Amino acid sequence: MSEKLVPYGLMALVVISPLPFGGNLPWAWAVYAIIAALLVIAYSIETARTRTAFPVPLSRIAVPAILVFGVAVWIILQAFPVLPATWANPLWAIVPEALEVPGRGTVSINPDETMEGLMRLLTYSGVFWLSLQLSRDRSTGERFVKVIGWAIAAYAAYGLLLWAFNSETILWYEKEAYQGDLTSTFVNRNSFATYVGMGCVILLILLMRWLTIEFADRQNMPWSKRFVHIVGSSRELVLYALPLLMVFCALLLTHSRAGFGATLVAMLLAFALWQSRQHRGFIAGMIGLAVLMVVIGYWIVVGGDALLARFADVNSSTEARMNVYIATMRAIGDYVWTGSGYGTFNDIFPMYRDESISAIGVWDKAHNTYLELLLGLGIPGAIALIAAVLWLVVLCAVGAFNRRRGRHMPLIAFAVSVLVGLHALVDFSLQMAGVAITYSALLGIGVAQSWSTRETS
């Protein structure tokens, strides 16, 4: 019973994480943190009880583990008045002592927000760790990938159903923004675009893998018979092709420019990398690429009018964001080494907001995850956290090139990393729990399958 509890619990956590408004609610963060912590504890107890080693030893990911641990320690130090007074945020000097504000003398301008950010970081780390360990078994990893892909398709189908009935709601609440854009259970169209974009990558690679196996098993058949057999394989088409069509349609209807662009880059990269190893199927691959481009072009023309209009109107929003980036970089210049406190952009940014930024609206995110990390953690801390993730992504890239069996899993993780990494340059999708938890799980699966089972751990 306990052996099944953790895998099913992890799967359930990943699947439900986008349900309450993309997971972007304080109570949702707390619930996810508790569930992830309980699953990690349960898995550790079960491993100790059976006296078995972790399938993936810590030495395999020693460098990123040390970096993330160091960042976590630094975040704690930011939130408590344990460092020299000269390290404290200078804004504390203007707070009268009589107010007795909690956190006086800390590096962070808002210690509560910083600790809340640490909770989310540890939650994502826990999901990654469990996914890494459980997915060392190839069949488990494949099952996780398929479930995640189908879950994303289910959220896309729900969004498409709302769109078909012209329902401007999120669950049972009326939308307050992004009317006319498909957001499913998310509030922000860009975050949902990243989420369904991950589904596009997953389902495309699963579909290509199935087609590769089908062609390899029937390579002596004439092309016409192969085609008839594939078209007649209704089960696989329902499992992969139909969900892929749904998530791609949902992506278009989000009208997210960056989400669509990042997804398209990731899909083409995934296709090219997969095809690079299929020597015998080069012609078939080129035909497949042509079909893919025709389908994408068709859906853009038929259903992407609003998306194309937003691409044409790119200057209006780009100027505002560039001004926010410039203001954020000024703030980074004042907190180069210590940062203003992890997760405190909303607290510190108003002090740097000038007349170049419209007074209308609230900028509670930098719309660039990297800049926000640099401001919150300081340059050394931000570089450490980004380097830890990059190290894991490189492992997936190596696995995607070197592995034979199971290479689709590190390839999925690598392509999805490209997607979220590109989108993080212009938005904050990775700061949504539904996106971050799903990505953490996929990254864990990819790293777990990045080397052959014949190699010693």
Short mmCIF file of C-alpha atoms in Angstrom, two decimals:
data_model
loop_
_atom_site.label_atom_id
_atom_site.label_comp_id
_atom_site.label_asym_id
_atom_site.label_seq_id
_atom_site.Cartn_x
_atom_site.Cartn_y
_atom_site.Cartn_z
CA MET A 1 0.00 0.00 0.00
CA SER A 2 2.72 2.47 1.00
CA GLU A 3 4.65 1.67 -2.18
CA LYS A 4 1.73 2.92 -4.29
CA LEU A 5 0.83 5.86 -2.06
CA VAL A 6 3.79 8.06 -3.02
CA PRO A 7 3.62 7.60 -6.83
CA TYR A 8 -0.14 8.12 -6.92
CA GLY A 9 0.10 10.98 -4.46
CA LEU A 10 2.76 12.71 -6.57
CA MET A 11 0.73 12.15 -9.71
CA ALA A 12 -2.36 13.62 -8.05
CA LEU A 13 -0.42 16.65 -6.80
CA VAL A 14 0.91 17.42 -10.28
CA VAL A 15 -2.51 16.95 -11.90
CA ILE A 16 -4.49 19.10 -9.45
CA SER A 17 -1.87 21.85 -9.05
CA PRO A 18 -3.33 24.10 -11.82
CA LEU A 19 -6.94 23.60 -10.68
CA PRO A 20 -7.41 26.52 -8.24
CA PHE A 21 -6.66 29.47 -10.51
CA GLY A 22 -3.40 27.99 -11.75
CA GLY A 23 -2.36 27.31 -8.16
CA ASN A 24 -1.77 31.01 -7.62
CA LEU A 25 -3.42 31.27 -4.20
CA PRO A 26 -1.73 31.40 -0.77
CA TRP A 27 -3.82 28.54 0.59
CA ALA A 28 -2.99 26.45 -2.48
CA TRP A 29 0.73 27.05 -1.96
CA ALA A 30 0.40 25.90 1.64
CA VAL A 31 -1.58 22.79 0.72
CA TYR A 32 0.88 21.82 -2.00
CA ALA A 33 3.80 22.35 0.39
CA ILE A 34 2.21 20.09 3.00
CA ILE A 35 1.40 17.37 0.46
CA ALA A 36 4.90 17.48 -1.04
CA ALA A 37 6.51 17.36 2.41
CA LEU A 38 4.36 14.39 3.50
CA LEU A 39 5.17 12.52 0.29
CA VAL A 40 8.91 13.11 0.71
CA ILE A 41 8.72 11.91 4.32
CA ALA A 42 6.65 8.85 3.38
CA TYR A 43 9.05 7.93 0.59
CA SER A 44 12.08 8.36 2.86
CA ILE A 45 10.49 6.22 5.60
CA GLU A 46 9.61 3.51 3.10
CA THR A 47 13.14 3.53 1.72
CA ALA A 48 14.60 3.24 5.24
CA ARG A 49 12.12 0.53 6.23
CA THR A 50 13.02 -1.65 3.26
CA ARG A 51 16.73 -0.82 3.67
CA THR A 52 17.10 0.07 0.01
CA ALA A 53 19.17 2.84 -1.48
CA PHE A 54 17.65 5.73 -3.37
CA PRO A 55 17.38 4.79 -7.07
CA VAL A 56 19.23 8.01 -7.91
CA PRO A 57 21.93 8.80 -5.33
CA LEU A 58 22.57 12.38 -4.35
CA SER A 59 26.01 12.18 -5.97
CA ARG A 60 24.33 12.14 -9.39
CA ILE A 61 23.02 15.67 -8.83
CA ALA A 62 25.54 16.83 -6.24
CA VAL A 63 26.37 20.18 -7.85
CA PRO A 64 22.78 21.42 -8.36
CA ALA A 65 21.79 20.01 -4.96
CA ILE A 66 24.56 21.98 -3.23
CA LEU A 67 23.62 25.13 -5.14
CA VAL A 68 19.92 24.87 -4.24
CA PHE A 69 20.78 24.10 -0.62
CA GLY A 70 23.02 27.16 -0.52
CA VAL A 71 20.24 29.33 -1.97
CA ALA A 72 17.77 27.99 0.60
CA VAL A 73 20.17 28.81 3.44
CA TRP A 74 20.69 32.29 2.00
CA ILE A 75 16.91 32.88 1.83
CA ILE A 76 16.61 31.94 5.51
CA LEU A 77 19.44 34.33 6.37
CA GLN A 78 17.66 37.06 4.41
CA ALA A 79 14.51 36.61 6.50
CA PHE A 80 16.03 36.69 10.00
CA PRO A 81 18.11 39.40 11.75
CA VAL A 82 21.17 37.19 12.17
CA LEU A 83 23.58 38.93 9.79
CA PRO A 84 25.67 42.02 10.56
CA ALA A 85 23.64 45.22 10.82
CA THR A 86 25.44 46.63 7.79
CA TRP A 87 23.81 43.90 5.67
CA ALA A 88 20.28 44.92 6.67
CA ASN A 89 18.03 46.50 4.09
CA PRO A 90 18.62 50.27 4.34
CA LEU A 91 14.87 50.88 4.25
CA TRP A 92 14.62 49.57 7.80
CA ALA A 93 16.47 52.70 8.92
CA ILE A 94 13.47 54.87 8.07
CA VAL A 95 11.00 52.72 10.04
CA PRO A 96 10.53 54.18 13.53
CA GLU A 97 11.56 51.77 16.28
CA ALA A 98 8.35 52.55 18.17
CA LEU A 99 6.34 50.75 15.47
CA GLU A 100 8.01 47.44 16.38
CA VAL A 101 7.64 46.12 12.83
CA PRO A 102 8.55 42.39 12.61
CA GLY A 103 11.72 41.80 10.62
CA ARG A 104 13.60 44.96 11.53
CA GLY A 105 17.27 44.55 10.71
CA THR A 106 16.82 41.82 8.08
CA VAL A 107 18.18 41.73 4.55
CA SER A 108 14.67 41.17 3.26
CA ILE A 109 12.28 44.10 3.11
CA ASN A 110 9.43 41.64 3.79
CA PRO A 111 10.61 38.54 5.70
CA ASP A 112 7.17 36.91 5.58
CA GLU A 113 7.09 37.05 1.78
CA THR A 114 10.65 35.73 1.68
CA MET A 115 9.79 32.70 3.83
CA GLU A 116 6.69 32.12 1.73
CA GLY A 117 8.91 32.12 -1.34
CA LEU A 118 11.20 29.58 0.35
CA MET A 119 8.17 27.36 1.02
CA ARG A 120 7.33 27.37 -2.68
CA LEU A 121 10.96 26.71 -3.70
CA LEU A 122 11.18 23.73 -1.33
CA THR A 123 7.85 22.43 -2.64
CA TYR A 124 9.13 22.44 -6.21
CA SER A 125 12.39 20.86 -5.04
CA GLY A 126 10.44 18.11 -3.28
CA VAL A 127 8.38 17.40 -6.39
CA PHE A 128 11.58 17.23 -8.45
CA TRP A 129 13.23 14.89 -5.95
CA LEU A 130 10.29 12.47 -5.83
CA SER A 131 9.90 12.52 -9.59
CA LEU A 132 13.63 11.89 -9.98
CA GLN A 133 13.61 8.87 -7.67
CA LEU A 134 10.38 7.28 -8.84
CA SER A 135 11.07 7.81 -12.54
CA ARG A 136 14.37 5.97 -12.48
CA ASP A 137 12.10 3.04 -13.28
CA ARG A 138 11.45 3.60 -16.99
CA SER A 139 7.87 2.33 -16.97
CA THR A 140 7.00 4.64 -14.08
CA GLY A 141 8.57 7.60 -15.85
CA GLU A 142 6.64 6.84 -19.04
CA ARG A 143 3.41 6.57 -17.09
CA PHE A 144 4.05 9.93 -15.37
CA VAL A 145 4.77 11.65 -18.70
CA LYS A 146 1.59 10.31 -20.29
CA VAL A 147 -0.57 11.26 -17.31
CA ILE A 148 0.84 14.80 -17.31
CA GLY A 149 0.24 15.12 -21.05
CA TRP A 150 -3.34 13.90 -20.76
CA ALA A 151 -3.99 16.09 -17.72
CA ILE A 152 -2.90 19.16 -19.68
CA ALA A 153 -5.18 18.06 -22.51
CA ALA A 154 -8.05 17.78 -20.02
CA TYR A 155 -7.49 21.35 -18.82
CA ALA A 156 -7.34 22.44 -22.47
CA ALA A 157 -10.61 20.60 -23.22
CA TYR A 158 -12.27 22.34 -20.26
CA GLY A 159 -11.08 25.69 -21.57
CA LEU A 160 -12.29 24.90 -25.09
CA LEU A 161 -15.69 23.94 -23.69
CA LEU A 162 -15.99 27.30 -21.92
CA TRP A 163 -14.87 29.09 -25.08
CA ALA A 164 -17.41 27.20 -27.22
CA PHE A 165 -20.23 28.37 -24.95
CA ASN A 166 -18.86 31.93 -24.70
CA SER A 167 -18.49 31.51 -20.94
CA GLU A 168 -16.28 34.18 -19.40
CA THR A 169 -15.69 32.28 -16.16
CA ILE A 170 -12.89 30.61 -14.25
CA LEU A 171 -14.41 27.65 -12.44
CA TRP A 172 -17.55 29.27 -10.95
CA TYR A 173 -16.20 32.85 -10.81
CA GLU A 174 -16.64 35.56 -13.41
CA LYS A 175 -13.44 36.63 -15.16
CA GLU A 176 -12.06 40.00 -14.12
CA ALA A 177 -9.49 40.13 -16.95
CA TYR A 178 -8.60 38.51 -20.26
CA GLN A 179 -12.15 38.35 -21.56
CA GLY A 180 -12.14 36.72 -24.97
CA ASP A 181 -8.94 34.77 -24.18
CA LEU A 182 -8.94 31.10 -23.30
CA THR A 183 -7.43 30.66 -19.82
CA SER A 184 -9.16 27.48 -18.53
CA THR A 185 -8.56 27.40 -14.75
CA PHE A 186 -5.79 30.02 -14.93
CA VAL A 187 -6.29 33.74 -14.43
CA ASN A 188 -3.49 34.81 -16.77
CA ARG A 189 -3.52 33.81 -20.45
CA ASN A 190 0.29 33.77 -20.66
CA SER A 191 0.63 31.31 -17.78
CA PHE A 192 -1.97 29.01 -19.33
CA ALA A 193 -0.17 29.32 -22.67
CA THR A 194 3.01 28.01 -21.03
CA TYR A 195 1.04 25.19 -19.43
CA VAL A 196 -0.63 24.00 -22.65
CA GLY A 197 2.65 24.63 -24.47
CA MET A 198 4.21 21.95 -22.27
CA GLY A 199 1.35 19.67 -23.31
CA CYS A 200 2.09 20.39 -26.99
CA VAL A 201 5.71 19.32 -26.52
CA ILE A 202 4.86 16.20 -24.51
CA LEU A 203 2.17 14.94 -26.87
CA LEU A 204 4.16 15.76 -30.01
CA ILE A 205 7.12 13.71 -28.80
CA LEU A 206 4.90 10.83 -27.65
CA LEU A 207 3.20 10.86 -31.06
CA MET A 208 6.55 10.91 -32.89
CA ARG A 209 7.82 8.04 -30.75
CA TRP A 210 4.77 5.93 -31.57
CA LEU A 211 5.10 6.71 -35.28
CA THR A 212 8.79 5.81 -35.20
CA ILE A 213 8.03 2.44 -33.61
CA GLU A 214 5.23 1.78 -36.09
CA PHE A 215 7.43 2.57 -39.09
CA ALA A 216 10.32 0.51 -37.73
CA ASP A 217 8.10 -2.55 -37.18
CA ARG A 218 6.73 -2.30 -40.72
CA GLN A 219 9.70 -1.01 -42.67
CA ASN A 220 9.30 -3.74 -45.31
CA MET A 221 5.71 -2.71 -46.04
CA PRO A 222 4.86 -0.40 -48.93
CA TRP A 223 4.25 3.21 -47.88
CA SER A 224 0.57 2.98 -48.76
CA LYS A 225 0.01 0.04 -46.41
CA ARG A 226 1.95 1.72 -43.62
CA PHE A 227 -0.19 4.82 -43.98
CA VAL A 228 -3.44 2.80 -43.93
CA HIS A 229 -2.29 0.94 -40.82
CA ILE A 230 -1.38 4.16 -38.98
CA VAL A 231 -4.66 5.85 -39.89
CA GLY A 232 -6.48 2.76 -38.72
CA SER A 233 -4.73 2.79 -35.33
CA SER A 234 -7.56 4.69 -33.70
CA ARG A 235 -6.40 3.98 -30.14
CA GLU A 236 -3.04 5.74 -30.53
CA LEU A 237 -4.58 8.59 -32.49
CA VAL A 238 -7.06 9.16 -29.66
CA LEU A 239 -4.32 8.93 -27.03
CA TYR A 240 -1.82 11.27 -28.71
CA ALA A 241 -3.01 13.02 -31.89
CA LEU A 242 -6.41 14.20 -30.64
CA PRO A 243 -5.05 15.58 -27.32
CA LEU A 244 -2.24 17.29 -29.26
CA LEU A 245 -4.82 18.96 -31.48
CA MET A 246 -6.79 20.12 -28.42
CA VAL A 247 -3.83 21.63 -26.59
CA PHE A 248 -2.61 23.37 -29.73
CA CYS A 249 -6.05 24.86 -30.36
CA ALA A 250 -6.17 26.01 -26.75
CA LEU A 251 -2.72 27.57 -27.14
CA LEU A 252 -3.87 29.60 -30.14
CA LEU A 253 -6.98 30.78 -28.34
CA THR A 254 -4.99 32.11 -25.38
CA HIS A 255 -3.77 34.81 -27.80
CA SER A 256 -0.43 34.80 -25.97
CA ARG A 257 2.32 35.96 -28.32
CA ALA A 258 5.27 34.87 -26.19
CA GLY A 259 3.54 31.64 -25.17
CA PHE A 260 2.89 30.71 -28.79
CA GLY A 261 6.37 31.72 -29.95
CA ALA A 262 8.18 29.83 -27.17
CA THR A 263 6.03 26.75 -27.74
CA LEU A 264 6.65 26.80 -31.49
CA VAL A 265 10.43 27.02 -30.93
CA ALA A 266 10.29 24.13 -28.43
CA MET A 267 8.16 21.95 -30.73
CA LEU A 268 10.42 22.50 -33.75
CA LEU A 269 13.50 21.85 -31.60
CA ALA A 270 11.95 18.66 -30.23
CA PHE A 271 11.08 17.50 -33.73
CA ALA A 272 14.57 18.22 -35.06
CA LEU A 273 16.35 16.51 -32.16
CA TRP A 274 14.12 13.45 -32.35
CA GLN A 275 14.54 13.19 -36.10
CA SER A 276 18.33 13.61 -35.88
CA ARG A 277 18.59 10.07 -34.51
CA GLN A 278 16.12 8.50 -36.93
CA HIS A 279 18.50 7.91 -39.85
CA ARG A 280 16.24 5.57 -41.77
CA GLY A 281 13.25 7.80 -41.33
CA PHE A 282 14.74 11.00 -42.71
CA ILE A 283 12.29 11.26 -45.60
CA ALA A 284 9.37 10.41 -43.34
CA GLY A 285 10.59 13.00 -40.90
CA MET A 286 10.74 15.70 -43.52
CA ILE A 287 7.22 14.80 -44.62
CA GLY A 288 6.14 14.95 -40.99
CA LEU A 289 7.74 18.36 -40.57
CA ALA A 290 5.97 19.62 -43.67
CA VAL A 291 2.64 18.31 -42.35
CA LEU A 292 3.33 19.91 -38.96
CA MET A 293 4.03 23.29 -40.53
CA VAL A 294 0.92 23.07 -42.73
CA VAL A 295 -1.26 22.21 -39.73
CA ILE A 296 0.23 25.03 -37.65
CA GLY A 297 -0.20 27.48 -40.50
CA TYR A 298 -3.78 26.38 -41.09
CA TRP A 299 -4.80 26.80 -37.48
CA ILE A 300 -3.13 30.19 -37.26
CA VAL A 301 -5.05 31.38 -40.32
CA VAL A 302 -8.38 29.86 -39.23
CA GLY A 303 -8.35 30.45 -35.48
CA GLY A 304 -5.53 32.85 -34.83
CA ASP A 305 -6.92 36.19 -35.96
CA ALA A 306 -6.71 37.68 -32.48
CA LEU A 307 -3.23 36.23 -31.99
CA LEU A 308 -2.03 37.72 -35.27
CA ALA A 309 -3.56 41.05 -34.28
CA ARG A 310 -1.62 40.99 -31.01
CA PHE A 311 1.62 40.29 -32.91
CA ALA A 312 0.86 43.31 -35.08
CA ASP A 313 0.32 45.44 -31.95
CA VAL A 314 3.47 44.30 -30.19
CA ASN A 315 4.91 47.80 -29.66
CA SER A 316 2.21 48.98 -27.24
CA SER A 317 3.01 46.47 -24.50
CA THR A 318 6.71 46.09 -25.27
CA GLU A 319 7.45 49.70 -24.35
CA ALA A 320 5.76 49.36 -20.96
CA ARG A 321 7.63 46.17 -20.14
CA MET A 322 10.96 47.62 -21.22
CA ASN A 323 10.41 50.53 -18.84
CA VAL A 324 9.65 48.05 -16.05
CA TYR A 325 12.82 46.12 -16.88
CA ILE A 326 14.89 49.32 -16.75
CA ALA A 327 13.40 50.26 -13.38
CA THR A 328 14.02 46.73 -12.10
CA MET A 329 17.65 46.90 -13.20
CA ARG A 330 18.04 50.15 -11.30
CA ALA A 331 16.76 48.37 -8.22
CA ILE A 332 19.16 45.47 -8.82
CA GLY A 333 21.98 48.03 -8.89
CA ASP A 334 21.08 49.02 -5.33
CA TYR A 335 20.96 45.40 -4.08
CA VAL A 336 23.74 43.77 -6.10
CA TRP A 337 25.07 41.32 -3.51
CA THR A 338 22.37 40.79 -0.89
CA GLY A 339 19.16 41.30 -2.84
CA SER A 340 16.01 42.90 -1.48
CA GLY A 341 14.69 39.57 -0.22
CA TYR A 342 13.44 36.56 -2.15
CA GLY A 343 9.89 37.15 -3.38
CA THR A 344 9.74 40.84 -2.46
CA PHE A 345 9.42 42.42 -5.91
CA ASN A 346 5.91 43.64 -5.08
CA ASP A 347 7.27 45.45 -2.00
CA ILE A 348 10.37 47.04 -3.49
CA PHE A 349 9.31 47.93 -7.03
CA PRO A 350 6.95 50.85 -6.20
CA MET A 351 9.99 52.78 -4.97
CA TYR A 352 11.55 52.57 -8.43
CA ARG A 353 8.41 53.11 -10.49
CA ASP A 354 8.76 56.42 -12.31
CA GLU A 355 6.82 58.52 -14.81
CA SER A 356 7.92 56.31 -17.71
CA ILE A 357 5.52 53.65 -16.39
CA SER A 358 1.80 54.33 -16.56
CA ALA A 359 0.12 54.92 -13.22
CA ILE A 360 -2.68 52.63 -14.35
CA GLY A 361 -2.34 49.03 -13.20
CA VAL A 362 -0.29 47.13 -10.64
CA TRP A 363 3.11 45.66 -11.44
CA ASP A 364 3.43 42.94 -8.82
CA LYS A 365 5.71 40.87 -11.07
CA ALA A 366 8.69 41.95 -13.17
CA HIS A 367 7.46 39.96 -16.19
CA ASN A 368 10.98 38.58 -16.34
CA THR A 369 11.75 35.79 -13.88
CA TYR A 370 15.51 36.23 -14.20
CA LEU A 371 15.43 39.93 -13.31
CA GLU A 372 13.15 39.20 -10.39
CA LEU A 373 15.55 36.54 -9.09
CA LEU A 374 18.48 38.95 -9.42
CA LEU A 375 16.59 41.59 -7.44
CA GLY A 376 15.32 39.25 -4.74
CA LEU A 377 18.38 37.05 -4.17
CA GLY A 378 21.18 39.31 -5.27
CA ILE A 379 23.41 38.43 -8.19
CA PRO A 380 25.36 35.57 -6.48
CA GLY A 381 22.19 33.87 -5.19
CA ALA A 382 20.33 34.24 -8.48
CA ILE A 383 23.25 32.87 -10.49
CA ALA A 384 23.46 29.88 -8.14
CA LEU A 385 19.76 29.03 -8.53
CA ILE A 386 19.75 29.51 -12.31
CA ALA A 387 22.98 27.48 -12.63
CA ALA A 388 21.42 24.61 -10.65
CA VAL A 389 18.49 24.38 -13.06
CA LEU A 390 20.75 24.76 -16.10
CA TRP A 391 22.92 21.90 -14.86
CA LEU A 392 19.87 19.62 -14.75
CA VAL A 393 18.70 20.80 -18.17
CA VAL A 394 22.12 19.98 -19.64
CA LEU A 395 21.86 16.48 -18.18
CA CYS A 396 18.55 16.09 -20.02
CA ALA A 397 20.08 17.40 -23.26
CA VAL A 398 22.94 14.89 -23.00
CA GLY A 399 20.45 12.10 -22.33
CA ALA A 400 18.33 13.13 -25.30
CA PHE A 401 21.37 12.72 -27.57
CA ASN A 402 23.03 9.67 -26.00
CA ARG A 403 20.20 7.40 -24.91
CA ARG A 404 18.51 4.86 -27.16
CA ARG A 405 15.62 3.51 -25.13
CA GLY A 406 13.67 6.04 -23.14
CA ARG A 407 15.33 9.04 -24.82
CA HIS A 408 11.93 10.64 -25.32
CA MET A 409 11.76 11.47 -21.62
CA PRO A 410 14.95 13.58 -21.33
CA LEU A 411 14.04 15.09 -24.71
CA ILE A 412 10.65 16.17 -23.34
CA ALA A 413 12.30 17.69 -20.27
CA PHE A 414 14.88 19.51 -22.39
CA ALA A 415 12.35 20.91 -24.89
CA VAL A 416 9.98 21.96 -22.10
CA SER A 417 12.92 23.67 -20.37
CA VAL A 418 13.58 25.66 -23.53
CA LEU A 419 9.90 26.65 -23.61
CA VAL A 420 9.65 27.84 -20.01
CA GLY A 421 13.12 29.37 -20.13
CA LEU A 422 12.27 31.48 -23.16
CA HIS A 423 8.88 32.53 -21.80
CA ALA A 424 10.46 33.48 -18.46
CA LEU A 425 12.31 36.25 -20.32
CA VAL A 426 9.07 38.16 -20.86
CA ASP A 427 6.60 36.80 -18.31
CA PHE A 428 6.16 35.11 -14.95
CA SER A 429 4.59 31.74 -15.81
CA LEU A 430 7.20 29.86 -13.78
CA GLN A 431 6.00 31.74 -10.72
CA MET A 432 2.60 30.04 -10.99
CA ALA A 433 2.43 26.87 -8.89
CA GLY A 434 0.53 24.93 -11.55
CA VAL A 435 3.27 25.55 -14.09
CA ALA A 436 6.22 25.24 -11.69
CA ILE A 437 5.06 21.94 -10.14
CA THR A 438 4.39 20.42 -13.55
CA TYR A 439 7.76 21.56 -14.85
CA SER A 440 9.56 20.28 -11.73
CA ALA A 441 8.01 16.84 -12.25
CA LEU A 442 8.98 16.75 -15.95
CA LEU A 443 12.53 17.87 -15.16
CA GLY A 444 12.85 15.11 -12.54
CA ILE A 445 11.63 12.52 -15.05
CA GLY A 446 14.07 13.77 -17.68
CA VAL A 447 17.08 13.73 -15.36
CA ALA A 448 16.16 10.26 -14.04
CA GLN A 449 16.17 8.88 -17.57
CA SER A 450 19.18 10.83 -18.80
CA TRP A 451 21.53 7.85 -18.48
CA SER A 452 21.13 4.17 -19.30
CA THR A 453 19.90 1.70 -16.71
CA ARG A 454 23.02 -0.36 -17.54
CA GLU A 455 25.20 2.37 -16.03
CA THR A 456 25.92 2.22 -12.33
CA SER A 457 24.43 5.04 -10.31
#
